[in-house]
mmCIF file of C-alpha atoms in Angstrom:
data_model
loop_
_atom_site.group_PDB
_atom_site.id
_atom_site.type_symbol
_atom_site.label_atom_id
_atom_site.label_comp_id
_atom_site.label_asym_id
_atom_site.label_seq_id
_atom_site.Cartn_x
_atom_site.Cartn_y
_atom_site.Cartn_z
ATOM 1 C CA MET A 29 97.901 221.514 -85.826
ATOM 2 C CA THR A 30 95.713 218.821 -84.411
ATOM 3 C CA ASN A 31 97.083 215.621 -82.835
ATOM 4 C CA SER A 32 97.230 212.614 -84.982
ATOM 5 C CA SER A 33 98.692 209.335 -84.625
ATOM 6 C CA ALA A 34 101.554 209.022 -87.078
ATOM 7 C CA PHE A 35 100.550 205.383 -88.190
ATOM 8 C CA ARG A 36 97.449 203.619 -87.263
ATOM 9 C CA TRP A 37 98.932 200.033 -87.814
ATOM 10 C CA ILE A 38 98.595 196.994 -85.456
ATOM 11 C CA LEU A 39 101.849 197.077 -83.308
ATOM 12 C CA SER A 40 103.692 193.917 -83.653
ATOM 13 C CA LEU A 41 107.425 193.040 -83.863
ATOM 14 C CA GLY A 42 109.106 189.588 -83.774
ATOM 15 C CA CYS A 43 110.876 189.300 -80.420
ATOM 16 C CA MET A 44 109.741 192.441 -78.823
ATOM 17 C CA THR A 45 108.433 191.779 -75.504
ATOM 18 C CA LEU A 46 106.857 193.715 -72.738
ATOM 19 C CA LEU A 47 109.374 192.640 -70.056
ATOM 20 C CA GLY A 48 112.582 192.805 -71.576
ATOM 21 C CA ALA A 49 114.935 192.478 -74.462
ATOM 22 C CA CYS A 50 115.388 189.192 -76.382
ATOM 23 C CA ASN A 51 118.277 186.722 -75.890
ATOM 24 C CA ALA A 52 121.182 188.195 -77.187
ATOM 25 C CA GLU A 53 122.570 184.627 -78.182
ATOM 26 C CA GLN A 54 119.971 184.184 -80.767
ATOM 27 C CA PRO A 55 120.654 184.428 -84.362
ATOM 28 C CA LEU A 56 120.498 188.012 -85.967
ATOM 29 C CA PRO A 57 116.805 188.581 -87.079
ATOM 30 C CA GLN A 58 116.050 189.985 -90.663
ATOM 31 C CA CYS A 59 116.253 193.802 -90.823
ATOM 32 C CA THR A 60 113.129 195.309 -89.407
ATOM 33 C CA ILE A 61 111.915 198.107 -87.481
ATOM 34 C CA GLY A 62 109.163 198.437 -84.768
ATOM 35 C CA ARG A 63 105.726 198.897 -86.502
ATOM 36 C CA GLY A 64 104.034 201.982 -85.185
ATOM 37 C CA GLU A 65 105.061 205.167 -83.554
ATOM 38 C CA HIS A 66 108.739 205.860 -82.630
ATOM 39 C CA ALA A 67 109.705 208.671 -80.052
ATOM 40 C CA VAL A 68 112.347 210.665 -81.910
ATOM 41 C CA ARG A 69 114.945 212.925 -79.984
ATOM 42 C CA TYR A 70 116.659 215.555 -82.344
ATOM 43 C CA THR A 71 120.013 217.293 -81.780
ATOM 44 C CA LEU A 72 120.600 220.295 -83.745
ATOM 45 C CA VAL A 73 123.820 220.388 -85.747
ATOM 46 C CA ARG A 74 123.358 223.576 -88.116
ATOM 47 C CA GLY A 75 120.674 226.011 -88.662
ATOM 48 C CA THR A 76 118.939 228.814 -87.060
ATOM 49 C CA GLY A 77 115.569 230.216 -86.952
ATOM 50 C CA ALA A 78 112.047 228.591 -86.864
ATOM 51 C CA CYS A 79 113.178 225.159 -88.381
ATOM 52 C CA ALA A 80 115.946 224.998 -85.807
ATOM 53 C CA THR A 81 113.737 224.402 -82.741
ATOM 54 C CA LYS A 82 112.865 220.879 -83.132
ATOM 55 C CA ARG A 83 113.253 218.697 -79.774
ATOM 56 C CA ALA A 84 111.419 215.708 -80.082
ATOM 57 C CA GLU A 85 108.268 214.209 -82.038
ATOM 58 C CA LYS A 86 106.550 210.904 -83.011
ATOM 59 C CA ILE A 87 107.375 209.334 -86.308
ATOM 60 C CA GLY A 88 105.401 206.498 -87.809
ATOM 61 C CA ALA A 89 107.545 203.522 -89.089
ATOM 62 C CA GLN A 90 107.117 200.264 -90.898
ATOM 63 C CA ILE A 91 108.880 198.177 -93.274
ATOM 64 C CA PHE A 92 107.929 196.401 -96.576
ATOM 65 C CA ARG A 93 109.402 193.234 -97.766
ATOM 66 C CA THR A 94 108.617 190.757 -100.635
ATOM 67 C CA PRO A 95 108.659 187.220 -98.696
ATOM 68 C CA GLY A 96 111.143 184.579 -100.124
ATOM 69 C CA SER A 97 112.631 187.033 -102.371
ATOM 70 C CA GLY A 98 115.872 187.598 -100.517
ATOM 71 C CA LEU A 99 115.591 191.334 -101.343
ATOM 72 C CA PRO A 100 116.265 193.795 -98.827
ATOM 73 C CA PRO A 101 113.047 195.463 -97.301
ATOM 74 C CA THR A 102 112.007 199.184 -97.850
ATOM 75 C CA LEU A 103 111.855 201.443 -94.845
ATOM 76 C CA ASP A 104 109.035 204.187 -94.538
ATOM 77 C CA PHE A 105 108.920 206.945 -92.080
ATOM 78 C CA ARG A 106 105.931 209.092 -91.544
ATOM 79 C CA PRO A 107 106.786 212.248 -89.442
ATOM 80 C CA GLY A 108 103.929 213.057 -86.982
ATOM 81 C CA PRO A 109 103.684 216.854 -88.064
ATOM 82 C CA LEU A 110 102.977 215.598 -91.664
ATOM 83 C CA ALA A 111 100.568 212.877 -90.598
ATOM 84 C CA ALA A 112 98.491 215.447 -88.568
ATOM 85 C CA ASN A 113 97.660 217.102 -91.664
ATOM 86 C CA GLU A 114 96.971 214.199 -93.998
ATOM 87 C CA GLY A 115 94.832 214.764 -96.905
ATOM 88 C CA LYS A 116 95.466 218.484 -97.189
ATOM 89 C CA ASP A 117 98.144 218.155 -99.641
ATOM 90 C CA THR A 118 97.641 215.183 -101.966
ATOM 91 C CA ALA A 119 100.382 216.367 -104.409
ATOM 92 C CA ASN A 120 103.317 215.416 -102.334
ATOM 93 C CA PRO A 121 104.151 212.367 -100.501
ATOM 94 C CA ILE A 122 103.563 212.208 -96.578
ATOM 95 C CA ASN A 123 106.007 209.286 -96.202
ATOM 96 C CA ALA A 124 109.826 209.164 -96.694
ATOM 97 C CA ALA A 125 110.837 205.811 -98.058
ATOM 98 C CA GLY A 126 114.249 203.995 -98.779
ATOM 99 C CA ASP A 127 115.758 200.636 -99.218
ATOM 100 C CA PHE A 128 118.133 198.834 -96.825
ATOM 101 C CA THR A 129 121.374 197.752 -98.091
ATOM 102 C CA THR A 130 121.083 194.145 -96.896
ATOM 103 C CA GLU A 131 118.225 191.736 -95.836
ATOM 104 C CA TYR A 132 120.125 190.798 -92.590
ATOM 105 C CA PRO A 133 122.292 193.029 -90.226
ATOM 106 C CA SER A 134 125.772 193.697 -90.900
ATOM 107 C CA GLU A 135 128.684 192.236 -88.577
ATOM 108 C CA LYS A 136 128.265 195.529 -86.571
ATOM 109 C CA GLU A 137 124.488 194.487 -86.180
ATOM 110 C CA LEU A 138 123.415 197.484 -88.093
ATOM 111 C CA CYS A 139 120.700 197.584 -90.913
ATOM 112 C CA VAL A 140 121.424 200.564 -93.071
ATOM 113 C CA VAL A 141 119.373 202.895 -95.344
ATOM 114 C CA PRO A 142 121.722 205.231 -97.115
ATOM 115 C CA SER A 143 119.181 207.627 -98.416
ATOM 116 C CA MET A 144 115.183 208.098 -98.328
ATOM 117 C CA SER A 145 112.975 209.986 -100.598
ATOM 118 C CA GLU A 146 111.732 213.249 -99.251
ATOM 119 C CA ALA A 147 108.452 213.493 -97.203
ATOM 120 C CA ARG A 148 106.670 216.802 -97.852
ATOM 121 C CA GLN A 149 103.444 218.702 -97.153
ATOM 122 C CA ARG A 150 102.156 222.207 -97.984
ATOM 123 C CA VAL A 151 99.878 222.896 -95.222
ATOM 124 C CA PRO A 152 97.308 225.657 -95.626
ATOM 125 C CA GLN A 153 97.200 227.878 -92.380
ATOM 126 C CA THR A 154 94.079 229.906 -91.002
ATOM 127 C CA ASP A 155 95.679 233.264 -92.284
ATOM 128 C CA GLY A 156 95.570 232.141 -95.717
ATOM 129 C CA THR A 157 99.304 231.475 -96.155
ATOM 130 C CA THR A 158 100.815 227.854 -96.647
ATOM 131 C CA THR A 159 103.613 226.296 -94.659
ATOM 132 C CA ASP A 160 105.922 224.017 -96.769
ATOM 133 C CA ILE A 161 107.343 221.440 -94.586
ATOM 134 C CA ARG A 162 110.044 218.848 -95.766
ATOM 135 C CA TYR A 163 111.712 216.022 -94.197
ATOM 136 C CA GLU A 164 114.974 214.517 -95.731
ATOM 137 C CA PHE A 165 116.363 211.503 -93.903
ATOM 138 C CA SER A 166 119.650 209.876 -94.739
ATOM 139 C CA ASN A 167 122.591 207.516 -93.260
ATOM 140 C CA VAL A 168 119.703 205.662 -91.252
ATOM 141 C CA ARG A 169 121.050 203.103 -88.937
ATOM 142 C CA VAL A 170 118.769 200.518 -87.418
ATOM 143 C CA GLN A 171 119.928 198.266 -84.641
ATOM 144 C CA GLY A 172 119.503 194.809 -85.923
ATOM 145 C CA SER A 173 120.682 192.657 -82.739
ATOM 146 C CA ALA A 174 118.477 190.242 -81.085
ATOM 147 C CA ALA A 175 118.560 192.200 -78.063
ATOM 148 C CA ILE A 176 117.414 195.441 -80.076
ATOM 149 C CA PRO A 177 115.514 194.169 -83.096
ATOM 150 C CA GLY A 178 114.573 197.390 -84.844
ATOM 151 C CA THR A 179 113.739 199.427 -81.671
ATOM 152 C CA GLN A 180 116.463 201.923 -81.579
ATOM 153 C CA TRP A 181 117.916 204.004 -84.514
ATOM 154 C CA ILE A 182 119.742 206.818 -85.424
ATOM 155 C CA ALA A 183 119.802 209.148 -88.862
ATOM 156 C CA ASP A 184 120.791 212.454 -90.261
ATOM 157 C CA LEU A 185 117.794 214.822 -90.957
ATOM 158 C CA THR A 186 117.636 217.931 -93.180
ATOM 159 C CA TYR A 187 114.414 219.700 -92.068
ATOM 160 C CA THR A 188 112.952 222.515 -94.021
ATOM 161 C CA GLU A 189 109.938 224.802 -93.178
ATOM 162 C CA ASN A 190 109.444 227.436 -95.823
ATOM 163 C CA ASP A 191 112.808 229.149 -96.615
ATOM 164 C CA CYS A 192 114.449 227.925 -93.253
ATOM 165 C CA THR A 193 116.552 224.716 -93.416
ATOM 166 C CA ALA A 194 118.315 223.050 -90.365
ATOM 167 C CA GLN A 195 120.453 219.958 -90.007
ATOM 168 C CA TYR A 196 119.904 217.351 -87.031
ATOM 169 C CA VAL A 197 120.786 213.926 -85.622
ATOM 170 C CA ALA A 198 117.661 212.054 -85.074
ATOM 171 C CA VAL A 199 117.706 209.258 -82.707
ATOM 172 C CA GLY A 200 114.500 207.124 -82.460
ATOM 173 C CA MET A 201 113.142 204.575 -80.025
ATOM 174 C CA PHE A 202 110.140 202.180 -80.186
ATOM 175 C CA PRO A 203 107.408 202.502 -78.867
ATOM 176 C CA ALA A 204 106.416 206.149 -78.383
ATOM 177 C CA LEU A 205 105.054 206.786 -75.026
ATOM 178 C CA LYS A 206 104.022 209.831 -72.969
ATOM 179 C CA CYS A 207 105.758 210.552 -69.739
ATOM 180 C CA GLU A 208 102.742 212.097 -68.195
ATOM 181 C CA ARG A 209 99.676 211.229 -65.985
ATOM 182 C CA THR A 210 96.434 212.775 -65.311
ATOM 183 C CA VAL A 211 95.807 214.098 -61.740
ATOM 184 C CA ASN A 212 92.756 215.671 -60.488
ATOM 185 C CA GLY A 213 91.980 216.518 -64.298
ATOM 186 C CA GLN A 214 95.302 218.057 -64.806
ATOM 187 C CA ILE A 215 98.042 216.703 -66.805
ATOM 188 C CA GLU A 216 101.620 216.074 -64.633
ATOM 189 C CA ARG A 217 104.898 215.271 -66.119
ATOM 190 C CA ASP A 218 106.275 212.133 -64.708
ATOM 191 C CA PRO A 219 109.675 210.824 -65.955
ATOM 192 C CA ALA A 220 109.168 207.464 -63.923
ATOM 193 C CA ILE A 221 106.268 206.428 -66.226
ATOM 194 C CA CYS A 222 108.749 205.839 -69.099
ATOM 195 C CA GLN A 223 110.336 202.565 -67.069
ATOM 196 C CA GLN A 224 106.982 201.440 -65.808
ATOM 197 C CA PRO A 225 105.362 198.264 -67.482
ATOM 198 C CA ARG A 226 101.873 198.844 -68.922
ATOM 199 C CA ALA A 227 99.243 196.910 -70.649
ATOM 200 C CA GLY A 228 100.040 196.781 -74.374
ATOM 201 C CA LEU A 229 103.418 198.022 -75.205
ATOM 202 C CA SER A 230 106.138 199.157 -72.789
ATOM 203 C CA ILE A 231 109.642 200.518 -73.286
ATOM 204 C CA ASP A 232 112.134 197.785 -72.910
ATOM 205 C CA PRO A 233 113.310 198.165 -69.372
ATOM 206 C CA ALA A 234 116.807 197.832 -70.614
ATOM 207 C CA PHE A 235 116.578 200.991 -72.533
ATOM 208 C CA PRO A 236 117.689 204.253 -70.738
ATOM 209 C CA THR A 237 115.221 206.946 -71.158
ATOM 210 C CA THR A 238 114.846 210.347 -70.314
ATOM 211 C CA CYS A 239 111.353 212.515 -70.430
ATOM 212 C CA ASP A 240 111.742 215.282 -73.093
ATOM 213 C CA GLU A 241 110.405 218.609 -71.289
ATOM 214 C CA SER A 242 109.050 219.938 -74.565
ATOM 215 C CA THR A 243 106.943 217.243 -75.484
ATOM 216 C CA ASN A 244 106.416 214.905 -72.618
ATOM 217 C CA LEU A 245 107.826 212.061 -74.868
ATOM 218 C CA CYS A 246 109.858 209.273 -73.403
ATOM 219 C CA VAL A 247 113.002 209.408 -75.522
ATOM 220 C CA LEU A 248 116.394 207.405 -75.518
ATOM 221 C CA ARG A 249 119.182 208.634 -73.605
ATOM 222 C CA GLY A 250 122.529 208.169 -75.461
ATOM 223 C CA ASP A 251 123.059 207.060 -78.871
ATOM 224 C CA PRO A 252 122.036 203.560 -80.205
ATOM 225 C CA PRO A 253 123.051 201.071 -79.133
ATOM 226 C CA SER A 254 122.014 202.203 -75.676
ATOM 227 C CA LEU A 255 121.381 199.665 -72.895
ATOM 228 C CA ILE A 256 121.294 200.069 -68.971
ATOM 229 C CA LEU A 257 124.659 198.078 -67.740
ATOM 230 C CA GLN A 258 123.547 195.178 -65.652
ATOM 231 C CA PRO A 259 125.370 194.662 -62.383
#
């Protein structure tokens, strides 16, 4: 498959900044999520075969809410492998969607989406066969504190590739950035890049990260809420 941005949206998010997290003493914001691409790390729970080899990838995310309605927003996920084949299978949804249970975070500072619709694409291959890919997310828990406003989340994923099905725990972090640099025309892996400020969006320096060796994606270390302890 060719690479494609999971979402081509303007990236903006409330109190998300380039230099650090928001003041934790602020009132809890409405349930939200970083609008754009998230780096998602997978931990296999059950399964074998081709579907059980996922390590990390980009997933596009955004929410939809009706202003002034008081209703909880709807969360959309667009997995990168499906976005890369957008338009090849118009009969199936490329996005997974589900409603938050509340408009504002719970006392535990969580915004929960119990279940999401299936995202699916049947992708034609060069050998004439078709690969059927399905994503079923559930038990999505988005961090909703003022310090982590929709920029870390964890979920269960059932991933199916043709007749092969595997279960994962998915951990997402916003934004999705690569831990690599180009030196003399060659791409080199550099984990330090994950924590370096850059023009545009940077990963919050309070987030502990690691560089996934299979994808060169900066991914979150630990499960949300995950923050570097300050001395």
